[in-house]
PDB file of C-alpha atoms in Angstrom:
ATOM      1  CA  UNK A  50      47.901  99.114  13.685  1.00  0.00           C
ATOM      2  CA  UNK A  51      45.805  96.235  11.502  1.00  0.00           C
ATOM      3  CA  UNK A  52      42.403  96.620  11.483  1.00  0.00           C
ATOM      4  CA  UNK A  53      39.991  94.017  10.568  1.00  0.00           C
ATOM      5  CA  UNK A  54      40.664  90.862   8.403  1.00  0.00           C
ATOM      6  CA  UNK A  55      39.424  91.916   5.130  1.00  0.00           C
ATOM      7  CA  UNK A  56      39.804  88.381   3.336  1.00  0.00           C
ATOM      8  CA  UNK A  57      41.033  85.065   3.333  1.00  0.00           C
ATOM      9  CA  UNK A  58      41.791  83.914  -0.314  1.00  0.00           C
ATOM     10  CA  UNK A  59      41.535  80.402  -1.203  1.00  0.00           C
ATOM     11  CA  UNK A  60      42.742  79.417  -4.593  1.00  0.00           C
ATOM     12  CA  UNK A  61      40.776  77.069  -6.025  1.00  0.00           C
ATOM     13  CA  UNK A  62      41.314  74.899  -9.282  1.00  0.00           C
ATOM     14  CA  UNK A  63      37.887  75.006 -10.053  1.00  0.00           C
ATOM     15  CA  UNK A  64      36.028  78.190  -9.477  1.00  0.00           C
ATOM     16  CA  UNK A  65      32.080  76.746  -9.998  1.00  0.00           C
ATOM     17  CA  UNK A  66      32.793  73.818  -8.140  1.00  0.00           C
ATOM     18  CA  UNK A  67      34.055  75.570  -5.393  1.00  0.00           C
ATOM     19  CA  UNK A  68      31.112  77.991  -5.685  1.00  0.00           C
ATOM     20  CA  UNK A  69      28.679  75.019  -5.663  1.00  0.00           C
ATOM     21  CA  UNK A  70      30.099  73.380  -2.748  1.00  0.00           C
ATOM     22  CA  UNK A  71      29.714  76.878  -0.827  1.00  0.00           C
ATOM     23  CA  UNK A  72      26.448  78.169  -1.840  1.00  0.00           C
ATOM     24  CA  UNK A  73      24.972  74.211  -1.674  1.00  0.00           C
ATOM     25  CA  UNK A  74      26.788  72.260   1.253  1.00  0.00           C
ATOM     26  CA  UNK A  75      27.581  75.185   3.365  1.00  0.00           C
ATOM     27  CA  UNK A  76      24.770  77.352   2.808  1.00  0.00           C
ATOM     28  CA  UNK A  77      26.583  80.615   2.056  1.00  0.00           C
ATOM     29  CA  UNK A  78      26.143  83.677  -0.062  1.00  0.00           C
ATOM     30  CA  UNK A  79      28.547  83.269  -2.744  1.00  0.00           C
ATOM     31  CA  UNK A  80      28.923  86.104  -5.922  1.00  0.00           C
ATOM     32  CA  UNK A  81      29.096  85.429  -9.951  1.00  0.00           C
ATOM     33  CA  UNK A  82      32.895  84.684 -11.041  1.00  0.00           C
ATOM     34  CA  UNK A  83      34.696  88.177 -12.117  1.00  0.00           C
ATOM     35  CA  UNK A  84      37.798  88.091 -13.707  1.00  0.00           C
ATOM     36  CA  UNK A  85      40.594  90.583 -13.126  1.00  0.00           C
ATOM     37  CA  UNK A  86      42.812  89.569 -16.132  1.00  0.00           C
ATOM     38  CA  UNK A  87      45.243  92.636 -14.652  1.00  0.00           C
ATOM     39  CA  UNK A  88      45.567  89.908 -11.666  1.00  0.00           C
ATOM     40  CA  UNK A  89      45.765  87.229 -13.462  1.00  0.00           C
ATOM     41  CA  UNK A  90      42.827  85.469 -11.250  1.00  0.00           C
ATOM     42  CA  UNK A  91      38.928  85.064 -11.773  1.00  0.00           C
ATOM     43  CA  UNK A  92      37.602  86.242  -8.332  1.00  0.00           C
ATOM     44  CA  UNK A  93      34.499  84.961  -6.338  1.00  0.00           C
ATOM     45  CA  UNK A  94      33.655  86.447  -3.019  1.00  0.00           C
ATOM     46  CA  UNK A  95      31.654  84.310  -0.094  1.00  0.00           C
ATOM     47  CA  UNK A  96      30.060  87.079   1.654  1.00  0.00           C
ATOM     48  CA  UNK A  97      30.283  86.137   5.509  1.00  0.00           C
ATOM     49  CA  UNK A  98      28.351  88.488   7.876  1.00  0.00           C
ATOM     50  CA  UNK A  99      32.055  89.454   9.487  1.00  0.00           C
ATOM     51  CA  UNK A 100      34.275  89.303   6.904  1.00  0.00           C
ATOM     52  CA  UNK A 101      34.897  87.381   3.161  1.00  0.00           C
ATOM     53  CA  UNK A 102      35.934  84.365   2.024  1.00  0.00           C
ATOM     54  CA  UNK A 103      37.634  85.792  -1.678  1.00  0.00           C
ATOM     55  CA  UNK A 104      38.213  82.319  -4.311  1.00  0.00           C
ATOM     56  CA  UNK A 105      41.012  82.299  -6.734  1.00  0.00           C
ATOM     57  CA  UNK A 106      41.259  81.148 -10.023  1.00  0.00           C
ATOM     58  CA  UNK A 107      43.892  81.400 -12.640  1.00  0.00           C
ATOM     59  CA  UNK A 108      43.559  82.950 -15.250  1.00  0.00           C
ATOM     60  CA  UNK A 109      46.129  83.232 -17.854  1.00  0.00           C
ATOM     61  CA  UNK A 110      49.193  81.748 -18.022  1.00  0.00           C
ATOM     62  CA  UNK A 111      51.306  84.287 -15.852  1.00  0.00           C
ATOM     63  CA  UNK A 112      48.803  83.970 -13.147  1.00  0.00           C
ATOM     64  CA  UNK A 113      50.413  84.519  -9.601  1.00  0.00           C
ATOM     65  CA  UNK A 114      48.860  81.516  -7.999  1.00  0.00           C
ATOM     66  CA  UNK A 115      49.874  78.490 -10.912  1.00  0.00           C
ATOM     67  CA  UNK A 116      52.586  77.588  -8.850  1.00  0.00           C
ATOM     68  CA  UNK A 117      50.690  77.616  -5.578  1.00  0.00           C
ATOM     69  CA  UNK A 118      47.543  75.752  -6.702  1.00  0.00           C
ATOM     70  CA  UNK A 119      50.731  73.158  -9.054  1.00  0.00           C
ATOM     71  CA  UNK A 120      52.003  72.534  -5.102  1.00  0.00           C
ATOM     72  CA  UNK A 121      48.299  72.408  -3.837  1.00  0.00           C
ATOM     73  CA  UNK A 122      46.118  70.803  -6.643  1.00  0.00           C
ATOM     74  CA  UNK A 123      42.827  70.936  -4.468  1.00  0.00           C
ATOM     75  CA  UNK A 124      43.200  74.051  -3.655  1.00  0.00           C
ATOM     76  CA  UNK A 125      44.697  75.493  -0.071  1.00  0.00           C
ATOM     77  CA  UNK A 126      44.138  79.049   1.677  1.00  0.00           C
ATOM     78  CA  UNK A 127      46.776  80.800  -0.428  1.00  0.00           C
ATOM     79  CA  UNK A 128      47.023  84.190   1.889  1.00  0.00           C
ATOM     80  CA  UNK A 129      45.050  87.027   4.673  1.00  0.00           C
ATOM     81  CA  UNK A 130      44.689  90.151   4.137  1.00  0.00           C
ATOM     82  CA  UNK A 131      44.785  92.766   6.970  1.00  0.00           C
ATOM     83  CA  UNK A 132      43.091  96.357   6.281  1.00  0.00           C
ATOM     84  CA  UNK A 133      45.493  98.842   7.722  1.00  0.00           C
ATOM     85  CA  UNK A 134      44.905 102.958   8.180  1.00  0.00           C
ATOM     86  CA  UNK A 135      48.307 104.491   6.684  1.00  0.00           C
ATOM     87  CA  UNK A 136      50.025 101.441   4.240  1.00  0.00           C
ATOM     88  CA  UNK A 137      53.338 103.543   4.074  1.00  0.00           C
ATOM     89  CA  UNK A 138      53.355 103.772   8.236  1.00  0.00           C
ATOM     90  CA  UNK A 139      52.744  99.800   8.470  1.00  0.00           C
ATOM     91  CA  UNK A 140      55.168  98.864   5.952  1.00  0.00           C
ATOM     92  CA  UNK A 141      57.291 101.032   7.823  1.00  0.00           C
ATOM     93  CA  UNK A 142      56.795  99.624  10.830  1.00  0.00           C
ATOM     94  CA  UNK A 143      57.204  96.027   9.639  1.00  0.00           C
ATOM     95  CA  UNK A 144      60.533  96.845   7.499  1.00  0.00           C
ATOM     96  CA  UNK A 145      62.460  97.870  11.013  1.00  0.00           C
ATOM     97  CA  UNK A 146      61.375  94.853  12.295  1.00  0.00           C
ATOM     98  CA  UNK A 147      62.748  93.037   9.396  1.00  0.00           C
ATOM     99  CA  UNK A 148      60.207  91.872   7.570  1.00  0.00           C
ATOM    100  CA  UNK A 149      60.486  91.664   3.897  1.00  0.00           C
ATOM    101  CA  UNK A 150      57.809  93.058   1.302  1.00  0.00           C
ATOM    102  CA  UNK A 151      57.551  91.623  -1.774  1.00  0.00           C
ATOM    103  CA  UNK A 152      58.333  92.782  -5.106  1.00  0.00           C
ATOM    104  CA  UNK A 153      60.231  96.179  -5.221  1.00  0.00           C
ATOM    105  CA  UNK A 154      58.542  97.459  -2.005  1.00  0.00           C
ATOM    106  CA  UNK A 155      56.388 100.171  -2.989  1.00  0.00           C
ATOM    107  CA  UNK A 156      52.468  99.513  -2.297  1.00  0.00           C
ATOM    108  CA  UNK A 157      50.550  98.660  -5.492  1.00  0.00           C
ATOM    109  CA  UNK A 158      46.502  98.779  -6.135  1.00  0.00           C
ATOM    110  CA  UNK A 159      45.409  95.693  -5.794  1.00  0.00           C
ATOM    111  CA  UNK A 160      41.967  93.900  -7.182  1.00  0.00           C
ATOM    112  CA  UNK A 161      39.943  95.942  -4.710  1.00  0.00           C
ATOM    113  CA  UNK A 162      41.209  99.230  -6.470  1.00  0.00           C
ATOM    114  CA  UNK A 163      43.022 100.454  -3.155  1.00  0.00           C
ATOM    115  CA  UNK A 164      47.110 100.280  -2.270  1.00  0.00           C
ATOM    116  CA  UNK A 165      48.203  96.612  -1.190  1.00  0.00           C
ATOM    117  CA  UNK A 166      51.343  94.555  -0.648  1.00  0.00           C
ATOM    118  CA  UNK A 167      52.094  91.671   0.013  1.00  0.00           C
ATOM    119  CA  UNK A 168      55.254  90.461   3.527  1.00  0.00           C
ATOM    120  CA  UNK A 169      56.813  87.458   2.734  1.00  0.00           C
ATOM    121  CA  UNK A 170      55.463  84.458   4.462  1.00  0.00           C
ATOM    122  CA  UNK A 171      58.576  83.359   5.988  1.00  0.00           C
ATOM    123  CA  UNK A 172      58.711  86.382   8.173  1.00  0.00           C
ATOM    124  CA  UNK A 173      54.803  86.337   8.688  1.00  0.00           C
ATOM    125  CA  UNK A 174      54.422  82.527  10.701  1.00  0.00           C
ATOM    126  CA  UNK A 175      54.452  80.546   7.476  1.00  0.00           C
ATOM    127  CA  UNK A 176      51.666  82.880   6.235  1.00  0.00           C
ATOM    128  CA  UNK A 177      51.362  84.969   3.480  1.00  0.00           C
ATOM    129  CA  UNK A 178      50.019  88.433   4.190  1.00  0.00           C
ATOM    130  CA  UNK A 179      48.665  91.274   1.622  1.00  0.00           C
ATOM    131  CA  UNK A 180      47.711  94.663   3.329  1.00  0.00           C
ATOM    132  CA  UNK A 181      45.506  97.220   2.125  1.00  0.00           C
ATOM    133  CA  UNK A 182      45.000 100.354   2.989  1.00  0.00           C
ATOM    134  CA  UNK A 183      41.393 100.894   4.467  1.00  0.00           C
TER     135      UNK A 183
ATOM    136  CA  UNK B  78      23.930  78.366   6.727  1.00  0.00           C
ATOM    137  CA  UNK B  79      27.255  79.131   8.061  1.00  0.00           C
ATOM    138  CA  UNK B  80      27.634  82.808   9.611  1.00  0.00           C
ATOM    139  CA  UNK B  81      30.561  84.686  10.958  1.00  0.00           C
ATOM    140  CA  UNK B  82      33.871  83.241  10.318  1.00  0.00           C
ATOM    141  CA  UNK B  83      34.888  82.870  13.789  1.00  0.00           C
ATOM    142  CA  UNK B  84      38.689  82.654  13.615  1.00  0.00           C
ATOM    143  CA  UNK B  85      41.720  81.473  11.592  1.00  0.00           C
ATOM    144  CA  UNK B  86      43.956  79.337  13.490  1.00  0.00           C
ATOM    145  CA  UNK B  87      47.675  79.643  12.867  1.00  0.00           C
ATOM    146  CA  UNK B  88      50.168  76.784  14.087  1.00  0.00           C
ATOM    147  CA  UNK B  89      53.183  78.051  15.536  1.00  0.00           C
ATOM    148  CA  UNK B  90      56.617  76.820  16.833  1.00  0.00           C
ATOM    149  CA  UNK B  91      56.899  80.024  19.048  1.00  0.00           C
ATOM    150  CA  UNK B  92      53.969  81.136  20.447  1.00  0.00           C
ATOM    151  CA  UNK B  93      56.201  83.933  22.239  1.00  0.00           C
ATOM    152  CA  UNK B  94      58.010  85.337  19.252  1.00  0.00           C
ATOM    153  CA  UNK B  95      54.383  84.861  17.338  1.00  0.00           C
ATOM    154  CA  UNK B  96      53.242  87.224  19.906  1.00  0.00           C
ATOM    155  CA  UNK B  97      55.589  90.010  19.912  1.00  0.00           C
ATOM    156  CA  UNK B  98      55.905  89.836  16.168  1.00  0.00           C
ATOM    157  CA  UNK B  99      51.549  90.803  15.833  1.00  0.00           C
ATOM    158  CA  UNK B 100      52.295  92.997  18.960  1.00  0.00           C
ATOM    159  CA  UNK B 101      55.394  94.955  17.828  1.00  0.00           C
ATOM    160  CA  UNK B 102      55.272  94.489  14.001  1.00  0.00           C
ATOM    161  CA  UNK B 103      51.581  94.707  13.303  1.00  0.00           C
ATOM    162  CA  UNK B 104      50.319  96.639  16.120  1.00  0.00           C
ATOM    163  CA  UNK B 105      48.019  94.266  17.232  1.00  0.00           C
ATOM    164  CA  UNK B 106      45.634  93.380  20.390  1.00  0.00           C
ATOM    165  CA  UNK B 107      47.409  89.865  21.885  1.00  0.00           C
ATOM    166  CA  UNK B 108      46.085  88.031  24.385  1.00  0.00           C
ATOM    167  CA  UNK B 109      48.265  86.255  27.027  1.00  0.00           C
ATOM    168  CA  UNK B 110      48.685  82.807  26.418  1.00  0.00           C
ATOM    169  CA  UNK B 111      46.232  80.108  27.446  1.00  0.00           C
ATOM    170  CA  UNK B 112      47.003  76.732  27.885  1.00  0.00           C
ATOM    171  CA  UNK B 113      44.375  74.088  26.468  1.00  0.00           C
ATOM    172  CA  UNK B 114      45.820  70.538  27.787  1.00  0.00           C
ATOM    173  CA  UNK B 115      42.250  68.553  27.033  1.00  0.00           C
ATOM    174  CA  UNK B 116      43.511  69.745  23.545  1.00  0.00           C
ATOM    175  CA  UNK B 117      47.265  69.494  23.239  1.00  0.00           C
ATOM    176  CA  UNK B 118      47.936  73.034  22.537  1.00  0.00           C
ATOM    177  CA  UNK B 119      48.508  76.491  24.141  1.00  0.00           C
ATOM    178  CA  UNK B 120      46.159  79.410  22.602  1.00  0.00           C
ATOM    179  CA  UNK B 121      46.887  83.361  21.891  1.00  0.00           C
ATOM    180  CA  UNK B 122      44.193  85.517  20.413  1.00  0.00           C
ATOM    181  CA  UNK B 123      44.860  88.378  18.365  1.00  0.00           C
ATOM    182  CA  UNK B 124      41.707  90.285  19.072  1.00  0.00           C
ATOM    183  CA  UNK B 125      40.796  91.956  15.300  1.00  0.00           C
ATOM    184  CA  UNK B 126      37.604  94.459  14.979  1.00  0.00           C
ATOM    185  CA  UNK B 127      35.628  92.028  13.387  1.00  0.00           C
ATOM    186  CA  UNK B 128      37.370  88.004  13.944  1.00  0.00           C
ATOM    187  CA  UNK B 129      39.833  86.590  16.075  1.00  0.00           C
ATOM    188  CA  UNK B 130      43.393  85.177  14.989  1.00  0.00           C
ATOM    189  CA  UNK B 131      44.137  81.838  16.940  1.00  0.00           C
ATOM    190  CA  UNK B 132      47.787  80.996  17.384  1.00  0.00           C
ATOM    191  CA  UNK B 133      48.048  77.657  18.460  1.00  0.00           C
ATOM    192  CA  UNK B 134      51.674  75.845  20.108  1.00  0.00           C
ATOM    193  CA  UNK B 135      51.757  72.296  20.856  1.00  0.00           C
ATOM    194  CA  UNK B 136      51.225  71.744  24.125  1.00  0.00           C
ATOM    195  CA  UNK B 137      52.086  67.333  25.426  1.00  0.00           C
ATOM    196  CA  UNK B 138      53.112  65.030  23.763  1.00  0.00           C
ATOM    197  CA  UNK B 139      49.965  63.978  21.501  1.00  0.00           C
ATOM    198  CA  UNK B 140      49.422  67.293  20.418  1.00  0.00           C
ATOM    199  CA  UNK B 141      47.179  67.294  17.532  1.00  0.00           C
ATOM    200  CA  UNK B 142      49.234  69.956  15.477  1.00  0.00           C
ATOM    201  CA  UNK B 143      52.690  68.399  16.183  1.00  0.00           C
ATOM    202  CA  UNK B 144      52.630  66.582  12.999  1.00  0.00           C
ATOM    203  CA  UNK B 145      51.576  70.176  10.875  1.00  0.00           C
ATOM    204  CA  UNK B 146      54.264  72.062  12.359  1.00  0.00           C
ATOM    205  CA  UNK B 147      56.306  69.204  11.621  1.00  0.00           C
ATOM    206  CA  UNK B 148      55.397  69.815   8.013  1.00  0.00           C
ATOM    207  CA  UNK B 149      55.519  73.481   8.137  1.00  0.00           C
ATOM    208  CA  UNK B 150      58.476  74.468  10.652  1.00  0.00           C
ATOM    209  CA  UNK B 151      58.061  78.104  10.815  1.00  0.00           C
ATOM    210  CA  UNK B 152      54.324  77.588  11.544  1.00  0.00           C
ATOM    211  CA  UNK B 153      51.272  77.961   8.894  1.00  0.00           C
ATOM    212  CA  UNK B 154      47.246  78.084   8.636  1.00  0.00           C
ATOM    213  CA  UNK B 155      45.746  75.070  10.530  1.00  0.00           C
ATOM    214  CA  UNK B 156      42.086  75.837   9.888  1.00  0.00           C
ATOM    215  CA  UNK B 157      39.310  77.885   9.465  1.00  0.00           C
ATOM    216  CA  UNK B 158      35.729  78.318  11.844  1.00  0.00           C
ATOM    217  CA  UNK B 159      32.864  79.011  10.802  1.00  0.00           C
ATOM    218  CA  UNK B 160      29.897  79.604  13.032  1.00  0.00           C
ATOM    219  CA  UNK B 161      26.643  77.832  12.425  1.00  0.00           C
ATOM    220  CA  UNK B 162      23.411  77.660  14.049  1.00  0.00           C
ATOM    221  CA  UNK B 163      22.368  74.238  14.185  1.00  0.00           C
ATOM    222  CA  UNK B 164      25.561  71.551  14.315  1.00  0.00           C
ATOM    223  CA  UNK B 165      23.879  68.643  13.172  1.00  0.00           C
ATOM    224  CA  UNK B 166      21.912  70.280  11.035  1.00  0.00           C
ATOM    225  CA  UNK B 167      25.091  71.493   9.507  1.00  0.00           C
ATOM    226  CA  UNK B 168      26.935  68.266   9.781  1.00  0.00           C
ATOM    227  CA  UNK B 169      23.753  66.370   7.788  1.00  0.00           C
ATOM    228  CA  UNK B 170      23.965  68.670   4.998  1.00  0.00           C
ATOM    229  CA  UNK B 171      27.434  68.690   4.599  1.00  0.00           C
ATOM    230  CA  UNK B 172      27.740  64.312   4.848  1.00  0.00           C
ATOM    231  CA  UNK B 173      25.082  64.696   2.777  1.00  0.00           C
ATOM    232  CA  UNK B 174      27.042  66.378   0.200  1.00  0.00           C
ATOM    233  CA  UNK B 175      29.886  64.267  -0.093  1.00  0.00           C
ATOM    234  CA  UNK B 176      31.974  65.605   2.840  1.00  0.00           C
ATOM    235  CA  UNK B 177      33.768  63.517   5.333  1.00  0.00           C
ATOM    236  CA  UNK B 178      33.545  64.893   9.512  1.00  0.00           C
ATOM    237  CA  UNK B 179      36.687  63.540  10.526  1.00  0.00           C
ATOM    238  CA  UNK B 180      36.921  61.564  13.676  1.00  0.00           C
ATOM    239  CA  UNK B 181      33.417  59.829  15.375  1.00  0.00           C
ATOM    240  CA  UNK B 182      31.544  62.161  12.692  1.00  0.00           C
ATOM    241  CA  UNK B 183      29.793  63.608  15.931  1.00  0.00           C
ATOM    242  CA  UNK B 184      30.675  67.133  17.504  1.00  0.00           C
ATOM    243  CA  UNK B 185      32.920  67.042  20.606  1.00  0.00           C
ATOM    244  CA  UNK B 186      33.170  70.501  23.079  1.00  0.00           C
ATOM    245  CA  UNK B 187      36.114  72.648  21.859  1.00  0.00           C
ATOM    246  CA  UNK B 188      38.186  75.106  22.958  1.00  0.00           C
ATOM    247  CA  UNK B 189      35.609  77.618  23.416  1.00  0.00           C
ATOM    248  CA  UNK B 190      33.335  75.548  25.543  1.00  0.00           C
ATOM    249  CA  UNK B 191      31.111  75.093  22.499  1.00  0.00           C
ATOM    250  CA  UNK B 192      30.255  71.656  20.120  1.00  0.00           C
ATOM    251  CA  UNK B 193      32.474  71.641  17.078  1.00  0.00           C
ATOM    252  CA  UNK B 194      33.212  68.940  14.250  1.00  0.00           C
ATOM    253  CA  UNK B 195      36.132  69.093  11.453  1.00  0.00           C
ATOM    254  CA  UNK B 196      35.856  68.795   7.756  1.00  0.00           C
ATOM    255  CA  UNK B 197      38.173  66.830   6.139  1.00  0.00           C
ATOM    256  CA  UNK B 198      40.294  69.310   3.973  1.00  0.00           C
ATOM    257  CA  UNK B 199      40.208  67.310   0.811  1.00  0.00           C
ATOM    258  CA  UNK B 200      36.961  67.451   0.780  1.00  0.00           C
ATOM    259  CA  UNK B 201      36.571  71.507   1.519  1.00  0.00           C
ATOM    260  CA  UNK B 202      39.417  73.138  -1.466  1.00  0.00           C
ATOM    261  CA  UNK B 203      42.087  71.946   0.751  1.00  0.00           C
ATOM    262  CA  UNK B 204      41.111  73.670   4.064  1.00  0.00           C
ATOM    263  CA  UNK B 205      41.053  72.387   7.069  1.00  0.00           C
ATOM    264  CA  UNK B 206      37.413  73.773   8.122  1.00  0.00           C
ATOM    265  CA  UNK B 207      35.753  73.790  11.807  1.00  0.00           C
ATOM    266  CA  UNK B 208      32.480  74.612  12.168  1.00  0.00           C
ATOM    267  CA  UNK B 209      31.488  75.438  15.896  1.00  0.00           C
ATOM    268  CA  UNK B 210      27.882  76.113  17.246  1.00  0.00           C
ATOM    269  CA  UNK B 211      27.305  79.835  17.540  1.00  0.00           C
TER     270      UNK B 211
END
């Protein structure tokens, strides 16, 4: 049922130093800083031949990851994200095998522009998960 | 520099119920599991298109993930590989940025037969990062 790993997201408390410390210590190809105030996160991607590395940044006060990054001040891998064919069919799939979906339940479009949600981390190995539909 | 991320590496408690819950739940490819005693843990792969999911369970006594899981009982993300090309190479840039190899600061062979080294997370946005010759 998942497909590949679209992203690991990393929020960061400091977007260009993060971005420095990619594109200069490890070499990679890392994108200009886009916010997506309707996330409440600034957005960089590292651009891995395989598969992305997406940064997070707050932005605003009602950002979604405040509280993660006020837990984690440097910064910690905040969630994956699997691509999956039919989003209704895996969440689904994953309700009858009780696993809970955040919010109310019903898939959303996420910062890519495509359906997501997100299964709570308790019920996902202490990992936060977001799918979106390929 | 670095390439392909090779694979996120998720501690466990229960590397059997990890497995039936990407089998059943998520529909995924899962390897048997694999036991790594030079290094303290038993492996499962979940086998994505494009990267590999490690689950790792302690395995002995001096397990190097006993005290994670100890932190984070229902499991969590360990770490992160990236590939690279040249490991010293690598290593010199990165020490030569400011971040800290942890252990002898040389690579040792890993679990895949290949040199690695770790990255101290503090220095790398609070992520544990592995970087293992391609």
């Amino acid at each position: 049922m998942i497909g590949r790993l679209n992203h690991v997201a990393i929020a960061v408390p400091d977007l260009e130093a993060a971005s420095a410390l990619y594109r200069n210590a490890l070499g990679a190809d890392v994108t200009e800083p886009q916010p997506e105030p309707a996330h409440g996160v600034t957005v960089v991607f590292v651009n891995l031949p395989n598969t992305k590395i997406e940064f997070l940044e707050p932005l605003g006060e009602d950002s979604p990851i405040r509280a993660f990054l006020d837990r984690n001040p440097g910064g910690g891998i905040h969630h994956l994200c699997y691509e999956v064919d039919d989003i209704h069919a895996a969440r689904d799939r994953l309700v009858a095998a009780g696993a809970r979906v955040l919010g109310s339940g019903e898939p959303k479009i996420g910062a890519h522009g495509k359906p997501v949600l997100f299964l709570h981390p308790k019920d996902l190995l202490g990992t936060l998960v977001e799918l979106e539909q390929a």
